[in-house]
Amino acid sequence: MSGGILSDIKVLELAFDLSGAFCAKLLADQGADTIKVEPPGRGDAARFEPPFIDGEPHPGKSTTFLALNTNKRGITLDLDKAEGRALLRKLAADADVIIESFEPGRLDELELGYATLSAANPQAILVSITWFGQTGPYAHYRGNDLIAQATGGFLYAVTGPPDKPPMGTALQQMELTAGRNGVIAIMAALLNRDRTGAGTHIDVSVMEAAIATPSMLIQNHSYLGRSIRRGGMDNFVMDGMHLPTKDGEVTLTTAGTGGKPMQVWSEFLGEPRLLDPKFATRASRNEHWEELRDLVAPKLKEWSNLDLMRETMARGLVIGLVQSPQQVVDSPHLKERNFFVELEHPEAGALKYPGPGFLLDGENPMNAARAAPRLGEHNAEVLGGRLGIASDELEKLRAMHVI
């Protein structure tokens, strides 16, 4: 698996948002030769997103930028200049995948749209990731992750108590999901290209990623006419409530109890009062949830969360351990599976990265070649090496602020 399973795929990234950067990273981590194109001067705005390694703002030490740009080479091109666009067209001429996140129509204005790129490279796959897609009444609206959650129905149905205003999820979940959707579409387009020889223009919408994410949200409405509201699990002591142990929280479930949840949990926790008929059904447990919580919670506080998970899982029960980031990093399970990858960055030092979330033939397939690039770090290597531009010409382009 030397070089990664996508090592014969060339990717150009023109994305200036989290979704596009993450989409390109997922390909780069599997070995795709990925070139990130940034504007000269300040580069990608993500370079200035806090928090920073060592606490001080630095374009090479933004944790957001470092996290989303592994295994890419970085070049600078000013696409507002004709010379910059000409260089990009040369790079795109033999690219397999081009990922962009400009406002719809902007690439056409720059004469870099799909029609132009595919005329020179009919097998090119162009991936456009925007908040609302390339078409429709919202196409030119701007957005952010919270807007995608709101317009996608996520805030209505999923997050927050039912009697309070909606509550957004943190950590740009919809943008990350849109990036993964982009990779799925790219894999399908590559297979289609192998069969037909034709490229594809892929249109990814972050809003539509939000709609597709909540399990059964739309299906329950379209099949049954039901509109799920947020907070429906708040009172389910045995199926969704987070309860404290000695050193963290756990979420109990009735899974793995063979249809006898209260008998099984009563025996495990040594609490015979759980067998009271008023806790016999899901509805009655919800009706008497405070009494049930007051019986279960003291028993759970006798355990550390890892010990509780080990003992319950060994019996076939299912609980969710609410692990801290430190517990995740120290997880013996993840350590044995070689889940984390460490990369050395010349300015930020040694950085630990999560793997892709799957193994191939028992191995973590994440490429460990490069940490995130410094601004323009590979200008000479890419523009000189791939395009054959002489060093004195590169100096002229640099002086003209094209690169």
Short mmCIF file of N, CA and C in Angstrom, two decimals, residues 241-252 265 268-269 293 296-310 312 319-324 327:
data_model
loop_
_atom_site.label_atom_id
_atom_site.label_comp_id
_atom_site.label_asym_id
_atom_site.label_seq_id
_atom_site.Cartn_x
_atom_site.Cartn_y
_atom_site.Cartn_z
N MET A 241 -30.25 9.40 28.40
CA MET A 241 -29.84 10.38 29.42
C MET A 241 -28.37 10.15 29.79
N HIS A 242 -27.64 11.23 29.95
CA HIS A 242 -26.24 11.15 30.37
C HIS A 242 -26.19 11.22 31.90
N LEU A 243 -25.60 10.21 32.51
CA LEU A 243 -25.56 10.11 33.97
C LEU A 243 -24.11 10.01 34.43
N PRO A 244 -23.79 10.63 35.59
CA PRO A 244 -22.39 10.67 36.01
C PRO A 244 -21.93 9.38 36.68
N THR A 245 -20.65 9.05 36.44
CA THR A 245 -19.95 8.02 37.22
C THR A 245 -18.93 8.76 38.09
N LYS A 246 -17.93 8.02 38.60
CA LYS A 246 -16.89 8.68 39.40
C LYS A 246 -16.11 9.71 38.59
N ASP A 247 -15.89 9.40 37.32
CA ASP A 247 -14.95 10.22 36.55
C ASP A 247 -15.45 10.59 35.16
N GLY A 248 -16.74 10.58 34.96
CA GLY A 248 -17.26 10.95 33.65
C GLY A 248 -18.73 10.56 33.54
N GLU A 249 -19.31 10.76 32.38
CA GLU A 249 -20.71 10.43 32.18
C GLU A 249 -20.84 9.23 31.26
N VAL A 250 -21.94 8.52 31.45
CA VAL A 250 -22.26 7.40 30.57
C VAL A 250 -23.71 7.54 30.12
N THR A 251 -24.00 6.89 29.01
CA THR A 251 -25.37 6.83 28.51
C THR A 251 -25.80 5.37 28.50
N LEU A 252 -26.79 5.04 29.28
CA LEU A 252 -27.29 3.67 29.32
C LEU A 252 -28.21 3.43 28.13
N TRP A 265 -30.78 -4.88 34.04
CA TRP A 265 -30.09 -3.78 34.71
C TRP A 265 -30.26 -3.85 36.23
N PHE A 268 -27.61 -6.31 37.30
CA PHE A 268 -26.26 -5.79 37.16
C PHE A 268 -25.96 -4.73 38.22
N LEU A 269 -26.91 -3.83 38.44
CA LEU A 269 -26.67 -2.72 39.38
C LEU A 269 -26.98 -3.11 40.83
N ARG A 293 -34.32 7.74 37.61
CA ARG A 293 -32.99 8.37 37.66
C ARG A 293 -32.41 8.33 39.07
N VAL A 296 -31.05 4.84 39.71
CA VAL A 296 -29.92 4.41 38.88
C VAL A 296 -28.66 5.23 39.15
N ALA A 297 -28.84 6.54 39.28
CA ALA A 297 -27.67 7.43 39.36
C ALA A 297 -26.72 7.09 40.50
N PRO A 298 -27.20 6.84 41.74
CA PRO A 298 -26.25 6.52 42.82
C PRO A 298 -25.45 5.24 42.54
N LYS A 299 -26.07 4.29 41.88
CA LYS A 299 -25.35 3.04 41.57
C LYS A 299 -24.22 3.29 40.56
N LEU A 300 -24.50 4.12 39.59
CA LEU A 300 -23.47 4.41 38.58
C LEU A 300 -22.29 5.16 39.18
N LYS A 301 -22.53 5.96 40.21
CA LYS A 301 -21.45 6.73 40.82
C LYS A 301 -20.46 5.86 41.59
N GLU A 302 -20.80 4.58 41.74
CA GLU A 302 -19.86 3.65 42.39
C GLU A 302 -18.78 3.18 41.41
N TRP A 303 -18.94 3.51 40.13
CA TRP A 303 -18.04 3.00 39.09
C TRP A 303 -17.21 4.13 38.48
N SER A 304 -16.02 3.76 37.99
CA SER A 304 -15.33 4.62 37.03
C SER A 304 -15.92 4.28 35.66
N ASN A 305 -15.89 5.23 34.74
CA ASN A 305 -16.60 4.97 33.50
C ASN A 305 -15.97 3.86 32.65
N LEU A 306 -14.65 3.76 32.64
CA LEU A 306 -14.01 2.71 31.85
C LEU A 306 -14.32 1.32 32.42
N ASP A 307 -14.28 1.20 33.76
CA ASP A 307 -14.60 -0.09 34.39
C ASP A 307 -16.04 -0.46 34.11
N LEU A 308 -16.94 0.54 34.17
CA LEU A 308 -18.35 0.27 33.92
C LEU A 308 -18.56 -0.20 32.48
N MET A 309 -17.90 0.45 31.55
CA MET A 309 -18.06 0.03 30.16
C MET A 309 -17.53 -1.39 29.96
N ARG A 310 -16.38 -1.69 30.53
CA ARG A 310 -15.80 -3.02 30.35
C ARG A 310 -16.71 -4.11 30.91
N THR A 312 -20.02 -3.97 31.65
CA THR A 312 -21.32 -4.07 30.98
C THR A 312 -21.18 -4.67 29.59
N ILE A 319 -23.57 0.44 26.54
CA ILE A 319 -23.60 1.78 27.13
C ILE A 319 -22.67 2.69 26.33
N GLY A 320 -22.95 3.97 26.43
CA GLY A 320 -22.10 4.94 25.74
C GLY A 320 -21.24 5.67 26.75
N LEU A 321 -19.95 5.60 26.53
CA LEU A 321 -19.01 6.27 27.44
C LEU A 321 -18.75 7.67 26.92
N VAL A 322 -19.04 8.69 27.73
CA VAL A 322 -18.80 10.08 27.32
C VAL A 322 -17.35 10.40 27.64
N GLN A 323 -16.48 10.12 26.69
CA GLN A 323 -15.04 10.26 26.94
C GLN A 323 -14.57 11.70 26.72
N SER A 324 -13.63 12.11 27.53
CA SER A 324 -12.97 13.39 27.32
C SER A 324 -11.98 13.24 26.17
N GLN A 327 -9.15 11.09 27.23
CA GLN A 327 -9.45 9.66 27.27
C GLN A 327 -9.45 9.07 25.85
#
